[in-house]
Short mmCIF file of C-alpha atoms and ligand atoms in Angstrom, two decimals:
data_model
loop_
_atom_site.label_atom_id
_atom_site.label_comp_id
_atom_site.label_asym_id
_atom_site.label_seq_id
_atom_site.Cartn_x
_atom_site.Cartn_y
_atom_site.Cartn_z
CA UNK A 1 -2.68 17.78 11.92
CA UNK A 2 -5.10 15.13 13.20
CA UNK A 3 -4.75 11.81 11.44
CA UNK A 4 -7.52 10.71 9.12
CA UNK A 5 -6.44 7.10 9.53
CA UNK A 6 -4.50 5.92 12.55
CA UNK A 7 -3.25 2.36 12.83
CA UNK A 8 -1.66 1.65 16.20
CA UNK A 9 0.25 -1.53 16.96
CA UNK A 10 -2.08 -3.61 14.79
CA UNK A 11 -1.54 -7.36 14.67
CA UNK A 12 -3.36 -10.02 12.71
CA UNK A 13 -3.09 -13.68 13.69
CA UNK A 14 -4.58 -16.51 11.73
CA UNK A 15 -5.32 -19.66 13.60
CA UNK A 16 -2.96 -22.40 12.52
CA UNK A 17 -3.81 -26.07 12.67
CA UNK A 18 -5.73 -27.85 9.94
CA UNK A 19 -3.72 -27.94 6.78
CA UNK A 20 -1.03 -25.72 8.32
CA UNK A 21 -0.31 -28.68 10.62
CA UNK A 22 0.38 -26.66 13.77
CA UNK A 23 -1.39 -25.13 16.72
CA UNK A 24 0.37 -21.79 17.27
CA UNK A 25 -1.33 -18.81 15.58
CA UNK A 26 0.29 -17.47 12.43
CA UNK A 27 1.34 -13.88 12.90
CA UNK A 28 0.50 -12.24 9.57
CA UNK A 29 0.88 -8.66 10.82
CA UNK A 30 3.02 -7.83 13.82
CA UNK A 31 2.40 -4.54 15.64
CA UNK A 32 2.15 -2.18 12.68
CA UNK A 33 1.75 1.55 13.43
CA UNK A 34 0.97 4.04 10.65
CA UNK A 35 -0.89 7.30 10.13
CA UNK A 36 -2.34 9.12 7.14
CA UNK A 37 -3.31 12.79 7.50
CA UNK A 38 -5.96 14.43 5.30
CA UNK A 39 -4.73 15.02 1.77
CA UNK A 40 -1.72 12.73 2.18
CA UNK A 41 -0.64 9.78 0.03
CA UNK A 42 1.06 6.92 1.83
CA UNK A 43 2.78 4.24 -0.24
CA UNK A 44 2.72 0.83 1.45
CA UNK A 45 5.51 -1.19 -0.11
CA UNK A 46 6.69 -4.76 0.14
CA UNK A 47 7.02 -8.04 -1.70
CA UNK A 48 4.15 -10.43 -2.10
CA UNK A 49 3.58 -12.03 1.32
CA UNK A 50 4.68 -8.95 3.27
CA UNK A 51 1.19 -8.28 4.70
CA UNK A 52 0.22 -5.22 2.62
CA UNK A 53 -3.16 -6.53 1.53
CA UNK A 54 -3.93 -7.91 5.00
CA UNK A 55 -3.34 -4.44 6.43
CA UNK A 56 -5.70 -2.86 3.88
CA UNK A 57 -8.34 -5.50 4.66
CA UNK A 58 -7.96 -4.77 8.38
CA UNK A 59 -8.51 -1.05 7.75
CA UNK A 60 -11.71 -1.85 5.86
CA UNK A 61 -12.97 -4.24 8.56
CA UNK A 62 -12.67 -7.22 6.21
CA UNK A 63 -9.95 -8.84 8.33
CA UNK A 64 -10.38 -9.06 12.14
CA UNK A 65 -7.38 -7.78 14.07
CA UNK A 66 -5.98 -9.63 17.07
CA UNK A 67 -4.33 -6.63 18.68
CA UNK A 68 -3.95 -2.87 18.41
CA UNK A 69 -6.34 -0.17 17.30
CA UNK A 70 -7.64 1.30 14.04
CA UNK A 71 -9.13 4.82 14.13
CA UNK A 72 -10.72 6.74 11.29
CA UNK A 73 -11.31 10.47 11.69
CA UNK A 74 -11.05 10.13 15.46
CA UNK A 75 -13.45 7.19 15.72
CA UNK A 76 -12.29 3.79 16.98
CA UNK A 77 -13.20 1.02 14.58
CA UNK A 78 -14.02 -2.02 16.70
CA UNK A 79 -17.46 -3.41 15.95
CA UNK A 80 -18.83 -4.20 12.47
CA UNK A 81 -21.18 -1.21 12.96
CA UNK A 82 -18.15 1.11 13.28
CA UNK A 83 -16.78 -0.08 9.94
CA UNK A 84 -20.21 0.19 8.31
CA UNK A 85 -20.48 3.77 9.57
CA UNK A 86 -17.28 4.85 7.82
CA UNK A 87 -17.52 2.58 4.77
CA UNK A 88 -18.95 5.32 2.56
CA UNK A 89 -15.91 7.47 3.47
CA UNK A 90 -13.38 4.85 2.42
CA UNK A 91 -13.19 3.34 -1.04
CA UNK A 92 -11.17 0.53 -2.57
CA UNK A 93 -9.65 0.53 -6.04
CA UNK A 94 -9.02 -3.04 -7.08
CA UNK A 95 -5.91 -4.32 -8.77
CA UNK A 96 -7.79 -6.16 -11.51
CA UNK A 97 -10.28 -3.48 -12.52
CA UNK A 98 -12.01 -5.53 -15.22
CA UNK A 99 -12.49 -8.58 -13.01
CA UNK A 100 -13.85 -6.42 -10.20
CA UNK A 101 -16.72 -5.23 -12.43
CA UNK A 102 -19.73 -7.49 -12.86
CA UNK A 103 -19.84 -8.72 -16.48
CA UNK A 104 -23.62 -8.37 -16.45
CA UNK A 105 -23.68 -4.73 -15.36
CA UNK A 106 -23.23 -1.81 -17.70
CA UNK A 107 -20.60 0.75 -16.84
CA UNK A 108 -23.35 3.17 -15.82
CA UNK A 109 -24.85 0.62 -13.43
CA UNK A 110 -21.42 -0.22 -12.02
CA UNK A 111 -20.44 3.37 -11.19
CA UNK A 112 -23.78 4.12 -9.52
CA UNK A 113 -24.04 0.80 -7.66
CA UNK A 114 -22.32 2.22 -4.50
CA UNK A 115 -25.33 4.51 -3.97
CA UNK A 116 -27.67 1.50 -3.82
CA UNK A 117 -25.26 -0.47 -1.61
CA UNK A 118 -25.09 2.38 0.91
CA UNK A 119 -28.76 3.39 0.64
CA UNK A 120 -28.01 6.83 -0.80
CA UNK A 121 -30.86 8.26 -2.88
CA UNK A 122 -29.99 9.44 -6.40
CA UNK A 123 -32.43 11.54 -8.42
CA UNK A 124 -31.31 10.48 -11.86
CA UNK A 125 -28.93 7.54 -12.21
CA UNK A 126 -28.17 8.33 -15.85
CA UNK A 127 -27.07 11.90 -15.03
CA UNK A 128 -25.06 10.72 -12.05
CA UNK A 129 -23.27 8.06 -14.12
CA UNK A 130 -22.47 10.65 -16.81
CA UNK A 131 -21.13 13.07 -14.20
CA UNK A 132 -18.86 10.40 -12.68
CA UNK A 133 -17.57 9.24 -16.06
CA UNK A 134 -16.76 12.77 -17.18
CA UNK A 135 -14.92 13.33 -13.90
CA UNK A 136 -12.53 10.48 -14.74
CA UNK A 137 -12.09 11.55 -18.38
CA UNK A 138 -14.49 9.10 -20.04
CA UNK A 139 -17.33 10.04 -22.42
CA UNK A 140 -20.84 9.77 -20.90
CA UNK A 141 -21.88 7.38 -23.71
CA UNK A 142 -19.57 4.79 -22.19
CA UNK A 143 -22.26 4.22 -19.53
CA UNK A 144 -23.99 1.83 -21.94
CA UNK A 145 -20.95 -0.41 -22.44
CA UNK A 146 -20.12 -3.66 -20.67
CA UNK A 147 -16.77 -4.40 -18.96
CA UNK A 148 -15.54 -6.73 -21.72
CA UNK A 149 -15.82 -3.83 -24.18
CA UNK A 150 -13.34 -1.67 -22.20
CA UNK A 151 -9.57 -1.36 -22.56
CA UNK A 152 -7.43 -1.86 -19.43
CA UNK A 153 -7.07 1.90 -18.98
CA UNK A 154 -10.81 2.51 -19.41
CA UNK A 155 -11.65 -0.22 -16.90
CA UNK A 156 -9.22 1.39 -14.43
CA UNK A 157 -10.94 4.75 -14.92
CA UNK A 158 -14.33 3.14 -14.32
CA UNK A 159 -12.85 1.70 -11.10
CA UNK A 160 -11.77 5.21 -10.07
CA UNK A 161 -15.25 6.61 -10.89
CA UNK A 162 -16.87 3.89 -8.80
CA UNK A 163 -14.46 4.53 -5.92
CA UNK A 164 -15.25 8.26 -6.03
CA UNK A 165 -19.04 7.91 -6.24
CA UNK A 166 -19.66 8.49 -2.54
CA UNK A 167 -16.99 11.20 -2.22
CA UNK A 168 -14.72 9.24 0.12
CA UNK A 169 -12.03 10.85 2.25
CA UNK A 170 -9.66 7.88 1.85
CA UNK A 171 -9.06 5.73 -1.23
CA UNK A 172 -7.17 2.48 -0.82
CA UNK A 173 -5.61 1.64 -4.19
CA UNK A 174 -4.24 -1.88 -4.63
CA UNK A 175 -1.57 -1.87 -7.37
CA UNK A 176 -3.43 0.90 -9.24
CA UNK A 177 -1.31 0.64 -12.38
CA UNK A 178 -0.55 -3.10 -12.55
CA UNK A 179 -0.85 -4.60 -16.01
CA UNK A 180 -1.09 -1.26 -17.83
CA UNK A 181 1.20 0.13 -20.52
CA UNK A 182 3.61 2.78 -19.27
CA UNK A 183 1.76 5.63 -21.01
CA UNK A 184 -1.60 4.49 -19.57
CA UNK A 185 0.00 4.12 -16.12
CA UNK A 186 1.03 7.78 -16.31
CA UNK A 187 -2.52 8.79 -17.29
CA UNK A 188 -4.05 6.94 -14.33
CA UNK A 189 -1.52 8.42 -11.89
CA UNK A 190 -2.16 11.92 -13.24
CA UNK A 191 -5.90 11.36 -12.89
CA UNK A 192 -5.46 10.21 -9.29
CA UNK A 193 -3.29 13.25 -8.53
CA UNK A 194 -5.84 15.64 -10.09
CA UNK A 195 -8.68 14.08 -8.09
CA UNK A 196 -6.61 14.28 -4.92
CA UNK A 197 -6.11 18.01 -5.43
CA UNK A 198 -9.71 18.62 -6.42
CA UNK A 199 -11.36 16.65 -3.60
CA UNK A 200 -8.66 16.72 -0.90
CA UNK A 201 -8.45 12.91 -1.02
CA UNK A 202 -6.01 10.80 0.94
CA UNK A 203 -4.59 7.66 -0.65
CA UNK A 204 -3.18 4.48 0.74
CA UNK A 205 -1.37 2.95 -2.23
CA UNK A 206 -0.44 -0.70 -1.88
CA UNK A 207 2.27 -1.78 -4.28
CA UNK A 208 5.54 -3.58 -4.84
CA UNK A 209 6.35 -0.94 -7.47
CA UNK A 210 8.93 1.50 -6.09
CA UNK A 211 8.84 3.68 -9.20
CA UNK A 212 5.12 4.22 -8.62
CA UNK A 213 5.37 5.35 -5.01
CA UNK A 214 8.40 7.49 -5.76
CA UNK A 215 6.23 9.64 -8.02
CA UNK A 216 2.98 9.79 -6.08
CA UNK A 217 3.56 9.13 -2.37
CA UNK A 218 4.28 11.79 0.25
CA UNK A 219 5.51 9.13 2.64
CA UNK A 220 6.45 5.48 2.34
CA UNK A 221 6.05 2.54 4.71
CA UNK A 222 7.98 -0.65 3.96
CA UNK A 223 6.69 -3.97 5.26
CA UNK A 224 8.66 -7.19 5.56
CA UNK A 225 7.03 -10.37 6.87
CA UNK A 226 4.18 -8.32 8.32
CA UNK A 227 6.45 -5.96 10.21
CA UNK A 228 7.15 -2.31 9.50
CA UNK A 229 10.88 -2.08 8.71
CA UNK A 230 11.17 1.51 7.49
CA UNK A 231 8.99 4.57 7.19
CA UNK A 232 9.55 8.22 6.34
CA UNK A 233 9.11 10.95 3.73
CA UNK A 234 9.48 9.60 0.18
CA UNK A 235 12.28 11.93 -0.85
CA UNK A 236 14.36 11.15 2.25
CA UNK A 237 13.90 7.40 1.86
CA UNK A 238 14.96 7.40 -1.78
CA UNK A 239 17.89 9.71 -1.07
CA UNK A 240 19.16 7.70 1.88
CA UNK A 241 17.32 4.48 2.80
CA UNK A 242 18.32 3.31 6.29
CA UNK A 243 17.12 -0.29 6.19
CA UNK A 244 19.06 -2.70 3.96
CA UNK A 245 15.79 -4.12 2.63
CA UNK A 246 14.71 -0.66 1.47
CA UNK A 247 18.17 -0.10 0.03
CA UNK A 248 17.83 -3.33 -1.91
CA UNK A 249 14.37 -2.42 -3.18
CA UNK A 250 15.48 1.03 -4.31
CA UNK A 251 18.65 -0.40 -5.88
CA UNK A 252 16.59 -2.96 -7.82
CA UNK A 253 14.31 -0.27 -9.23
CA UNK A 254 14.62 -0.22 -13.06
CA UNK A 255 17.00 2.52 -14.17
CA UNK A 256 17.26 4.08 -17.62
CA UNK A 257 20.93 3.08 -17.60
CA UNK A 258 21.21 -0.56 -16.35
CA UNK A 259 24.92 0.00 -15.60
CA UNK A 260 23.81 2.32 -12.74
CA UNK A 261 21.92 -0.47 -10.98
CA UNK A 262 23.59 -1.50 -7.71
CA UNK A 263 24.10 -5.23 -7.88
CA UNK A 264 25.93 -5.37 -4.53
CA UNK A 265 22.67 -4.38 -2.81
CA UNK A 266 20.54 -7.04 -4.48
CA UNK A 267 18.21 -9.02 -2.21
CA UNK A 268 19.22 -12.64 -1.91
CA UNK A 269 16.71 -15.48 -2.11
CA UNK A 270 13.00 -15.53 -1.44
CA UNK A 271 10.99 -13.97 1.35
CA UNK A 272 10.83 -16.62 4.15
CA UNK A 273 7.55 -18.28 5.02
CA UNK A 274 5.66 -16.88 7.99
CA UNK A 275 5.52 -20.50 9.15
CA UNK A 276 9.27 -20.28 9.74
CA UNK A 277 10.10 -16.74 10.76
CA UNK A 278 13.89 -16.36 11.12
CA UNK A 279 15.25 -15.70 14.62
CA UNK A 280 16.80 -12.34 15.46
CA UNK A 281 16.32 -9.86 12.64
CA UNK A 282 13.85 -11.51 10.26
CA UNK A 283 15.70 -10.03 7.28
CA UNK A 284 19.09 -11.53 8.25
CA UNK A 285 18.76 -14.51 5.87
CA UNK A 286 18.80 -12.11 2.92
CA UNK A 287 20.67 -9.10 4.26
CA UNK A 288 24.02 -8.11 2.73
CA UNK A 289 24.94 -6.41 6.04
CA UNK A 290 24.00 -9.22 8.46
CA UNK A 291 26.34 -9.76 11.41
CA UNK A 292 26.29 -12.10 14.39
CA UNK A 293 23.98 -9.92 16.49
CA UNK A 294 21.42 -9.96 13.67
CA UNK A 295 20.98 -13.74 13.91
CA UNK A 296 20.00 -13.65 17.58
CA UNK A 297 18.60 -10.24 18.54
CA UNK A 298 15.52 -8.74 16.89
CA UNK A 299 16.08 -5.02 16.21
CA UNK A 300 13.58 -2.44 17.47
CA UNK A 301 12.02 0.17 15.19
CA UNK A 302 14.33 3.14 15.84
CA UNK A 303 13.17 6.73 15.46
CA UNK A 304 15.62 8.63 13.27
CA UNK A 305 15.79 12.19 12.02
CA UNK A 306 13.06 13.98 10.00
CA UNK A 307 10.16 11.75 11.00
CA UNK A 308 11.89 8.59 9.85
CA UNK A 309 12.18 5.21 11.52
CA UNK A 310 13.96 1.98 10.61
CA UNK A 311 14.14 -1.49 12.16
CA UNK A 312 17.83 -2.31 11.91
CA UNK A 313 20.64 -2.59 14.48
CA UNK A 314 22.72 -0.36 12.20
CA UNK A 315 20.05 2.10 11.07
CA UNK A 316 22.31 5.02 11.98
CA UNK A 317 25.30 3.57 10.07
CA UNK A 318 23.81 2.42 6.81
CA UNK A 319 24.18 5.74 5.02
CA UNK A 320 26.69 6.09 2.20
CA UNK A 321 29.18 7.67 4.61
CA UNK A 322 28.88 4.94 7.23
CA UNK A 323 28.84 1.98 4.89
CA UNK A 324 32.60 1.38 4.96
CA UNK A 325 32.40 0.69 8.71
CA UNK A 326 30.12 -2.23 7.89
CA UNK A 327 32.17 -3.50 4.97
CA UNK A 328 29.23 -3.06 2.65
FE1 LIG B 401 20.47 -6.52 8.16
FE2 LIG B 401 21.20 -6.86 10.68
FE3 LIG B 401 19.99 -4.62 9.97
FE4 LIG B 401 18.66 -6.92 10.06
S1 LIG B 401 19.55 -5.83 11.79
S2 LIG B 401 18.54 -5.42 8.46
S3 LIG B 401 20.22 -8.36 9.35
S4 LIG B 401 22.00 -5.31 9.29
#
């Protein structure tokens, strides 16, 4: 199937100097390659500082790239005009839904604002707002309310309605359930799943929440220091993660029985600064499997079975069966 979104070898450098105190560019994203096919949900996972949001901004044309290629529906996105042309087909759901809504706009004005921004004529704004609100499970009367009168879940639904207004093909959702109660999180995820089925949407979900992507993503991509370290189908990655970072993330996922949490796989320390990228494998300072080779030789992203890939010298040996060889 042809990719809806294709990201090939994309890098983002920020110029250093000034208050960074150096002259070499800072490599925020390093040669990331990803694809999303129509109707697919890709979960982009990583800690804060891993480059997830930078990648989303690059896809939307909000962050210039210094290398590689972004294509949407077969069209190369290079000039600002290219991004403008596809902007009505991509939508962004913000992490802080309430803060992303103007406090001076009613809900009805907020959900129909994308039409004005993109110059799309609407016969009756009130009917359109009601239609969008009903689609996300809110009563039409809510169009008259202001953001401060909404609960967190209602604000999130308004954010979904606004994102859907122009019938996008791709929705980029930044931490779509952050800050919500567990029951409201489930409601928002069910709503997103229903809308995906109804409209054939694709999602790029940006999160540090493994439990979230486990339930909604078809495939997962794991970023570490702006580099793709593992990618593959969600079920395969949770059943048998091949990169120790992914293993650590999945092991740290909250479990109903805390005694089942794997403490031997816990990630050590903090993510290093991009100002001081470690030599060799950039995860070696925190990796429970690190060996001498890891401190000097950067591993390549290795293609594995079933459409999977992992960036680890021992990607073939890090399964449960091979762990003893590495004295895990
Ligand atoms: Fe760990 Fe070495 Fe694999 Fe890097 S290459 S993830 S340090 S085992």
